[in-house]
Tab-separated table of C-alpha atoms in Angstrom:
chain	number	residue	atom	x	y	z
Y	1	MET	CA	9.865	-11.723	-23.104
Y	2	ASN	CA	8.415	-13.807	-20.288
Y	3	ARG	CA	11.687	-13.460	-18.396
Y	4	LYS	CA	11.369	-9.657	-18.381
Y	5	ILE	CA	7.784	-9.841	-17.156
Y	6	LEU	CA	8.574	-12.411	-14.482
Y	7	ALA	CA	11.617	-10.417	-13.355
Y	8	LEU	CA	9.185	-7.647	-12.419
Y	9	ALA	CA	6.179	-9.761	-11.461
Y	10	ILE	CA	7.819	-12.234	-9.045
Y	11	PRO	CA	9.283	-9.581	-6.701
Y	12	ASN	CA	5.936	-7.771	-6.911
Y	13	ILE	CA	4.096	-10.956	-5.915
Y	14	ILE	CA	6.442	-11.512	-2.973
Y	15	SER	CA	6.090	-7.930	-1.776
Y	16	ASN	CA	2.308	-7.964	-2.299
Y	17	ILE	CA	1.639	-11.111	-0.300
Y	18	THR	CA	3.497	-9.604	2.640
Y	19	VAL	CA	0.774	-6.904	2.856
Y	20	PRO	CA	-2.010	-9.220	4.112
Y	21	LEU	CA	0.613	-11.150	6.064
Y	22	VAL	CA	0.932	-8.133	8.375
Y	23	GLY	CA	-2.737	-8.499	9.280
Y	24	MET	CA	-2.476	-12.286	9.517
Y	25	VAL	CA	0.501	-12.056	11.864
Y	26	ASP	CA	-1.366	-9.548	14.022
Y	27	MET	CA	-4.327	-11.929	14.090
Y	28	ALA	CA	-2.052	-14.797	15.110
Y	29	ILE	CA	-0.456	-12.791	17.927
Y	30	VAL	CA	-3.821	-11.715	19.292
Y	31	GLY	CA	-5.322	-15.179	18.731
Y	32	HIS	CA	-2.811	-16.760	21.107
Y	33	LEU	CA	-4.169	-14.576	23.897
Y	34	GLY	CA	-7.307	-16.754	23.746
Y	35	VAL	CA	-9.875	-13.932	23.839
Y	36	ASP	CA	-12.476	-13.923	21.056
Y	37	SER	CA	-13.273	-10.243	21.536
Y	38	LEU	CA	-9.650	-9.324	20.761
Y	39	ILE	CA	-9.733	-11.187	17.435
Y	40	GLY	CA	-13.031	-9.491	16.642
Y	41	ALA	CA	-11.533	-6.123	17.541
Y	42	MET	CA	-8.584	-6.818	15.251
Y	43	ALA	CA	-10.981	-7.724	12.434
Y	44	ILE	CA	-12.858	-4.455	12.846
Y	45	GLY	CA	-9.654	-2.421	13.106
Y	46	VAL	CA	-8.081	-4.024	10.047
Y	47	ALA	CA	-11.306	-3.550	8.034
Y	48	ILE	CA	-11.377	0.153	8.914
Y	49	PHE	CA	-7.754	0.635	7.913
Y	50	ASN	CA	-8.334	-1.276	4.696
Y	51	PHE	CA	-11.233	1.077	3.970
Y	52	ILE	CA	-9.027	4.127	4.601
Y	53	TYR	CA	-5.755	3.009	3.043
Y	54	TRP	CA	-7.023	1.076	0.031
Y	55	ASN	CA	-8.860	4.198	-1.128
Y	56	PHE	CA	-5.461	5.841	-1.417
Y	57	ALA	CA	-3.849	2.940	-3.256
Y	58	PHE	CA	-3.729	5.263	-6.275
Y	59	LEU	CA	-0.614	6.720	-4.637
Y	60	ARG	CA	1.089	3.489	-5.676
Y	61	MET	CA	-0.766	2.486	-8.851
Y	62	GLY	CA	-1.072	5.946	-10.382
Y	63	THR	CA	2.474	6.881	-9.461
Y	64	SER	CA	3.958	3.775	-11.081
Y	65	GLY	CA	2.239	4.478	-14.409
Y	66	LEU	CA	3.185	8.157	-14.536
Y	67	VAL	CA	6.793	7.489	-13.536
Y	68	ALA	CA	7.101	4.659	-16.061
Y	69	GLN	CA	5.934	6.961	-18.856
Y	70	ALA	CA	8.335	9.724	-17.829
Y	71	TYR	CA	11.161	7.195	-17.502
Y	72	GLY	CA	10.424	5.763	-20.948
Y	73	ALA	CA	10.483	9.285	-22.410
Y	74	ARG	CA	13.790	9.974	-20.600
Y	75	ASP	CA	12.101	12.969	-18.948
Y	76	PHE	CA	14.019	12.821	-15.675
Y	77	ARG	CA	12.669	16.159	-14.468
Y	78	GLU	CA	9.158	14.724	-14.603
Y	79	VAL	CA	10.363	11.520	-12.926
Y	80	GLY	CA	11.510	13.589	-9.952
Y	81	SER	CA	8.424	15.796	-10.029
Y	82	VAL	CA	6.020	12.841	-9.864
Y	83	PHE	CA	7.898	11.579	-6.800
Y	84	VAL	CA	7.510	14.963	-5.081
Y	85	ARG	CA	3.806	15.173	-5.943
Y	86	SER	CA	3.035	11.657	-4.761
Y	87	VAL	CA	4.890	11.941	-1.438
Y	88	SER	CA	3.399	15.400	-0.820
Y	89	VAL	CA	-0.148	14.140	-1.381
Y	90	ALA	CA	0.542	11.149	0.895
Y	91	LEU	CA	1.807	13.361	3.723
Y	92	ALA	CA	-1.047	15.853	3.296
Y	93	VAL	CA	-3.680	13.093	3.485
Y	94	ALA	CA	-1.949	11.539	6.512
Y	95	LEU	CA	-1.864	14.903	8.288
Y	96	LEU	CA	-5.586	15.384	7.669
Y	97	LEU	CA	-6.297	11.897	9.027
Y	98	LEU	CA	-4.349	12.611	12.204
Y	99	ILE	CA	-5.997	15.997	12.731
Y	100	ALA	CA	-9.486	14.548	12.188
Y	101	ARG	CA	-8.747	11.182	13.825
Y	102	TYR	CA	-11.568	11.300	16.368
Y	103	GLY	CA	-14.146	12.279	13.766
Y	104	VAL	CA	-12.856	9.600	11.384
Y	105	GLY	CA	-12.893	7.028	14.176
Y	106	HIS	CA	-16.416	7.929	15.282
Y	107	LEU	CA	-17.714	7.654	11.720
Y	108	ALA	CA	-15.862	4.374	11.105
Y	109	PHE	CA	-17.134	2.665	14.254
Y	110	ARG	CA	-20.706	3.615	13.438
Y	111	MET	CA	-20.438	1.242	10.455
Y	112	MET	CA	-19.692	-1.685	12.777
Y	113	ASP	CA	-21.912	-3.526	15.235
Y	114	GLY	CA	-19.676	-5.449	17.641
Y	115	THR	CA	-20.101	-6.093	21.335
Y	116	PRO	CA	-19.149	-3.221	23.694
Y	117	GLU	CA	-15.923	-5.004	24.701
Y	118	THR	CA	-14.976	-5.664	21.086
Y	119	MET	CA	-15.634	-2.064	20.076
Y	120	ARG	CA	-13.589	-0.747	23.006
Y	121	GLU	CA	-10.604	-2.894	22.031
Y	122	ALA	CA	-11.037	-1.963	18.365
Y	123	ALA	CA	-10.955	1.733	19.259
Y	124	GLU	CA	-7.745	1.251	21.249
Y	125	TYR	CA	-6.144	-0.496	18.268
Y	126	PHE	CA	-7.388	2.113	15.779
Y	127	TYR	CA	-6.207	5.242	17.582
Y	128	VAL	CA	-2.739	3.805	18.137
Y	129	ARG	CA	-2.197	2.403	14.655
Y	130	LEU	CA	-3.412	5.608	12.990
Y	131	TRP	CA	-0.096	7.232	13.969
Y	132	ALA	CA	1.489	5.093	11.261
Y	133	ALA	CA	-0.541	6.884	8.549
Y	134	PRO	CA	2.301	9.171	7.354
Y	135	ALA	CA	4.624	6.189	6.942
Y	136	THR	CA	2.022	3.880	5.386
Y	137	LEU	CA	0.824	6.358	2.768
Y	138	SER	CA	4.359	7.544	1.986
Y	139	LEU	CA	5.378	3.935	1.403
Y	140	PHE	CA	2.638	3.698	-1.243
Y	141	ALA	CA	4.306	6.588	-3.050
Y	142	PHE	CA	7.825	5.164	-2.694
Y	143	GLN	CA	6.789	1.703	-3.876
Y	144	GLY	CA	4.877	3.063	-6.858
Y	145	TRP	CA	7.863	5.196	-7.832
Y	146	PHE	CA	10.291	2.271	-7.599
Y	147	ILE	CA	7.990	0.057	-9.699
Y	148	GLY	CA	7.661	2.812	-12.304
Y	149	MET	CA	11.462	2.895	-12.499
Y	150	GLN	CA	11.343	-0.826	-13.427
Y	151	ASN	CA	12.684	-1.753	-9.993
Y	152	SER	CA	10.401	-4.213	-8.217
Y	153	ARG	CA	13.157	-5.532	-5.961
Y	154	PHE	CA	13.219	-2.522	-3.643
Y	155	PRO	CA	9.481	-2.766	-2.783
Y	156	MET	CA	10.083	-6.456	-2.045
Y	157	TYR	CA	12.974	-5.649	0.315
Y	158	ILE	CA	10.911	-2.970	2.048
Y	159	SER	CA	7.908	-5.279	2.488
Y	160	ILE	CA	10.051	-8.058	3.952
Y	161	ILE	CA	11.661	-5.651	6.424
Y	162	VAL	CA	8.254	-4.276	7.434
Y	163	ASN	CA	6.978	-7.793	8.130
Y	164	LEU	CA	10.043	-8.824	10.121
Y	165	LEU	CA	9.827	-5.680	12.251
Y	166	ASN	CA	6.094	-6.186	12.724
Y	167	VAL	CA	6.590	-9.743	13.981
Y	168	ALA	CA	9.496	-8.843	16.277
Y	169	PHE	CA	7.963	-5.750	17.856
Y	170	GLY	CA	4.453	-7.207	17.937
Y	171	PHE	CA	5.619	-10.187	19.996
Y	172	TRP	CA	7.741	-7.997	22.249
Y	173	PHE	CA	5.025	-5.435	22.947
Y	174	VAL	CA	2.276	-8.038	23.496
Y	175	TYR	CA	4.102	-10.847	25.326
Y	176	GLY	CA	7.113	-8.992	26.712
Y	177	LEU	CA	5.575	-5.685	27.784
Y	178	HIS	CA	1.970	-7.004	28.078
Y	179	TRP	CA	0.426	-4.102	26.181
Y	180	GLY	CA	-2.412	-6.226	24.790
Y	181	ILE	CA	-4.018	-5.154	21.525
Y	182	ALA	CA	-2.333	-1.756	21.766
Y	183	GLY	CA	0.983	-3.619	21.572
Y	184	VAL	CA	-0.027	-5.118	18.227
Y	185	ALA	CA	-0.874	-1.642	16.944
Y	186	TRP	CA	2.409	-0.166	18.203
Y	187	GLY	CA	4.290	-3.014	16.548
Y	188	THR	CA	2.682	-2.050	13.233
Y	189	VAL	CA	3.545	1.618	13.789
Y	190	VAL	CA	7.220	0.819	14.419
Y	191	ALA	CA	7.311	-1.535	11.417
Y	192	GLN	CA	5.816	1.056	9.043
Y	193	TYR	CA	8.275	3.758	10.055
Y	194	GLY	CA	11.081	1.208	9.766
Y	195	GLY	CA	9.904	0.504	6.214
Y	196	LEU	CA	9.799	4.231	5.442
Y	197	ALA	CA	13.343	4.656	6.751
Y	198	THR	CA	14.470	1.754	4.535
Y	199	ALA	CA	12.727	3.210	1.470
Y	200	SER	CA	14.252	6.633	2.093
Y	201	ALA	CA	17.719	5.146	2.491
Y	202	LEU	CA	17.420	3.121	-0.726
Y	203	TRP	CA	16.201	6.184	-2.621
Y	204	LEU	CA	19.042	8.358	-1.343
Y	205	VAL	CA	21.711	5.741	-2.044
Y	206	TYR	CA	20.587	4.686	-5.525
Y	207	TYR	CA	18.497	7.586	-6.876
Y	208	ARG	CA	19.854	10.732	-5.235
Y	209	ARG	CA	20.899	12.005	-8.673
Y	210	PHE	CA	17.231	12.852	-9.274
Y	211	ILE	CA	17.415	15.503	-6.561
Y	212	GLY	CA	19.131	17.695	-9.138
Y	213	TYR	CA	16.174	17.282	-11.503
Y	214	VAL	CA	13.536	18.277	-8.937
Y	215	ASP	CA	12.068	21.746	-9.354
Y	216	LEU	CA	9.481	22.385	-6.633
Y	217	ARG	CA	7.797	25.121	-8.641
Y	218	THR	CA	7.389	22.781	-11.609
Y	219	SER	CA	6.321	19.891	-9.365
Y	220	PHE	CA	3.383	21.853	-7.970
Y	221	ASN	CA	2.254	23.533	-11.191
Y	222	MET	CA	-1.521	23.334	-11.500
Y	223	ARG	CA	-1.584	21.490	-14.847
Y	224	PRO	CA	0.591	18.480	-13.837
Y	225	MET	CA	-1.105	18.333	-10.432
Y	226	LEU	CA	-4.508	18.194	-12.118
Y	227	ARG	CA	-3.220	15.468	-14.448
Y	228	PHE	CA	-1.981	13.528	-11.409
Y	229	PHE	CA	-5.430	13.643	-9.804
Y	230	ARG	CA	-7.266	13.066	-13.088
Y	231	VAL	CA	-5.313	9.875	-13.755
Y	232	ASN	CA	-5.916	8.689	-10.205
Y	233	ARG	CA	-9.614	9.611	-10.084
Y	234	ASP	CA	-10.790	6.439	-11.817
Y	235	ILE	CA	-8.449	4.275	-9.742
Y	236	PHE	CA	-9.872	5.871	-6.583
Y	237	LEU	CA	-13.484	5.216	-7.622
Y	238	ARG	CA	-12.719	1.622	-8.657
Y	239	THR	CA	-10.943	0.919	-5.372
Y	240	ALA	CA	-13.692	2.581	-3.325
Y	241	CYS	CA	-16.294	0.220	-4.806
Y	242	ILE	CA	-14.186	-2.836	-3.943
Y	243	VAL	CA	-13.472	-1.602	-0.426
Y	244	VAL	CA	-17.156	-0.938	0.275
Y	245	VAL	CA	-17.898	-4.613	-0.449
Y	246	TYR	CA	-15.047	-5.837	1.767
Y	247	THR	CA	-16.030	-3.497	4.597
Y	248	PHE	CA	-19.676	-4.570	4.386
Y	249	PHE	CA	-18.542	-8.190	4.839
Y	250	THR	CA	-16.860	-7.323	8.148
Y	251	SER	CA	-19.645	-4.937	9.169
Y	252	ALA	CA	-22.292	-7.638	8.655
Y	253	SER	CA	-20.125	-10.192	10.491
Y	254	SER	CA	-19.698	-7.872	13.491
Y	255	GLY	CA	-23.398	-8.251	14.315
Y	256	MET	CA	-23.159	-12.062	14.442
Y	257	GLY	CA	-21.033	-12.373	17.568
Y	258	ASP	CA	-17.316	-12.378	18.296
Y	259	VAL	CA	-16.688	-15.967	17.151
Y	260	MET	CA	-18.336	-15.524	13.726
Y	261	LEU	CA	-16.571	-12.189	13.298
Y	262	ALA	CA	-13.202	-13.802	14.066
Y	263	VAL	CA	-13.790	-16.700	11.647
Y	264	ASN	CA	-14.890	-14.419	8.816
Y	265	ALA	CA	-11.908	-12.162	9.462
Y	266	LEU	CA	-9.551	-15.080	8.909
Y	267	LEU	CA	-11.381	-16.050	5.709
Y	268	MET	CA	-11.092	-12.474	4.425
Y	269	GLN	CA	-7.350	-12.470	5.130
Y	270	LEU	CA	-6.931	-15.613	3.014
Y	271	PHE	CA	-9.011	-14.089	0.224
Y	272	THR	CA	-6.930	-10.912	0.142
Y	273	LEU	CA	-3.740	-12.993	0.133
Y	274	PHE	CA	-4.625	-14.501	-3.258
Y	275	SER	CA	-5.820	-11.129	-4.575
Y	276	TYR	CA	-2.491	-9.520	-3.780
Y	277	MET	CA	-0.639	-12.371	-5.475
Y	278	MET	CA	-2.407	-11.671	-8.770
Y	279	ASP	CA	-1.694	-7.952	-8.431
Y	280	GLY	CA	1.991	-8.751	-8.964
Y	281	PHE	CA	1.328	-9.203	-12.693
Y	282	ALA	CA	-0.799	-6.053	-12.774
Y	283	PHE	CA	2.079	-3.987	-11.380
Y	284	ALA	CA	4.460	-5.529	-13.897
Y	285	ALA	CA	2.074	-4.569	-16.706
Y	286	GLU	CA	1.802	-0.991	-15.439
Y	287	SER	CA	5.550	-0.470	-15.334
Y	288	LEU	CA	6.343	-2.170	-18.669
Y	289	ILE	CA	3.496	-0.695	-20.728
Y	290	GLY	CA	3.951	2.735	-19.157
Y	291	ARG	CA	7.627	2.709	-20.066
Y	292	TYR	CA	6.992	1.936	-23.739
Y	293	VAL	CA	4.081	4.377	-23.950
Y	294	GLY	CA	6.465	7.071	-22.722
Y	295	ALA	CA	9.088	5.941	-25.228
Y	296	ARG	CA	6.444	6.181	-28.006
Y	297	ASN	CA	7.009	2.573	-29.007
Y	298	PRO	CA	3.566	1.149	-29.893
Y	299	ALA	CA	5.045	-2.079	-31.255
Y	300	MET	CA	6.531	-2.936	-27.864
Y	301	VAL	CA	3.272	-1.959	-26.129
Y	302	ARG	CA	1.332	-4.408	-28.313
Y	303	SER	CA	3.877	-7.176	-27.786
Y	304	ARG	CA	3.786	-6.733	-23.992
Y	305	ARG	CA	0.016	-6.749	-23.968
Y	306	HIS	CA	-0.016	-9.972	-25.985
Y	307	VAL	CA	2.475	-11.720	-23.691
Y	308	LEU	CA	0.674	-10.563	-20.543
Y	309	ARG	CA	-2.546	-12.012	-21.912
Y	310	HIS	CA	-0.813	-15.301	-22.881
Y	311	PRO	CA	2.008	-15.668	-20.326
Y	312	VAL	CA	2.688	-19.336	-21.071
Y	313	LYS	CA	4.211	-18.561	-24.454
Y	314	THR	CA	8.024	-18.398	-24.369
Y	315	ASP	CA	10.484	-16.357	-26.458
């Protein structure tokens, strides 16, 4: 039993820890420029994006549970429909963010209290990186769908590719083309779209048979759409509360000077690293329990819950 859980959890842990590594790599690239205001600007920019993106983490968590249930019930039409709903919501939210980017940016920067130079650099980073929103939010949907299909390896591959692209293009744009903090943001944009291209290719190669099960009219029926949002409502509220606390930490630090802001930003990156590691087991639980709930197998649900609570016990 533990082997099944670890087979899902370990790739999830690897893919999860690469998420804060993107921010840590960006911090490292900017840190070598030797300007405290740039590190502070990165801290503010990353905090704002965490506030925006983490609130839509339900695109991954909610999708994985719904897909796992449909997969366990062998309802392949619903498996395809959940994918369509999740990606559609991701693209719609991203489009709204891009249309309202200046209003969103103005509101976000009012929560911070950095020096004028830090805020100027943070704005430059924010307005460039926001162009990655369609790719970033769509990747949430893809990763949640893969996990729901009991496949945690593909999210791991995608996360590794995103990090490698982020490092390569970040260094090139900053040190090769001398784009400064905008180069870090453009590196993230390229990396996110590279990850989306990888996810799309993997889906088409290994899961294209589900195209035949997709019915757009069924996918956008009001009842399943309402169920999709109802399931994700509680996840959204829970995540919003956590993100408010994290954002307040950076907001309070921004009024203490660039050096204190930079130090606290590094501490927050380390904290999120360990949080994402533990989420690997949470994702494994979602996919396993969801599958057996869909298969109407309460005995297996109880056994998985017991093992997840006491993971040291072997078969």
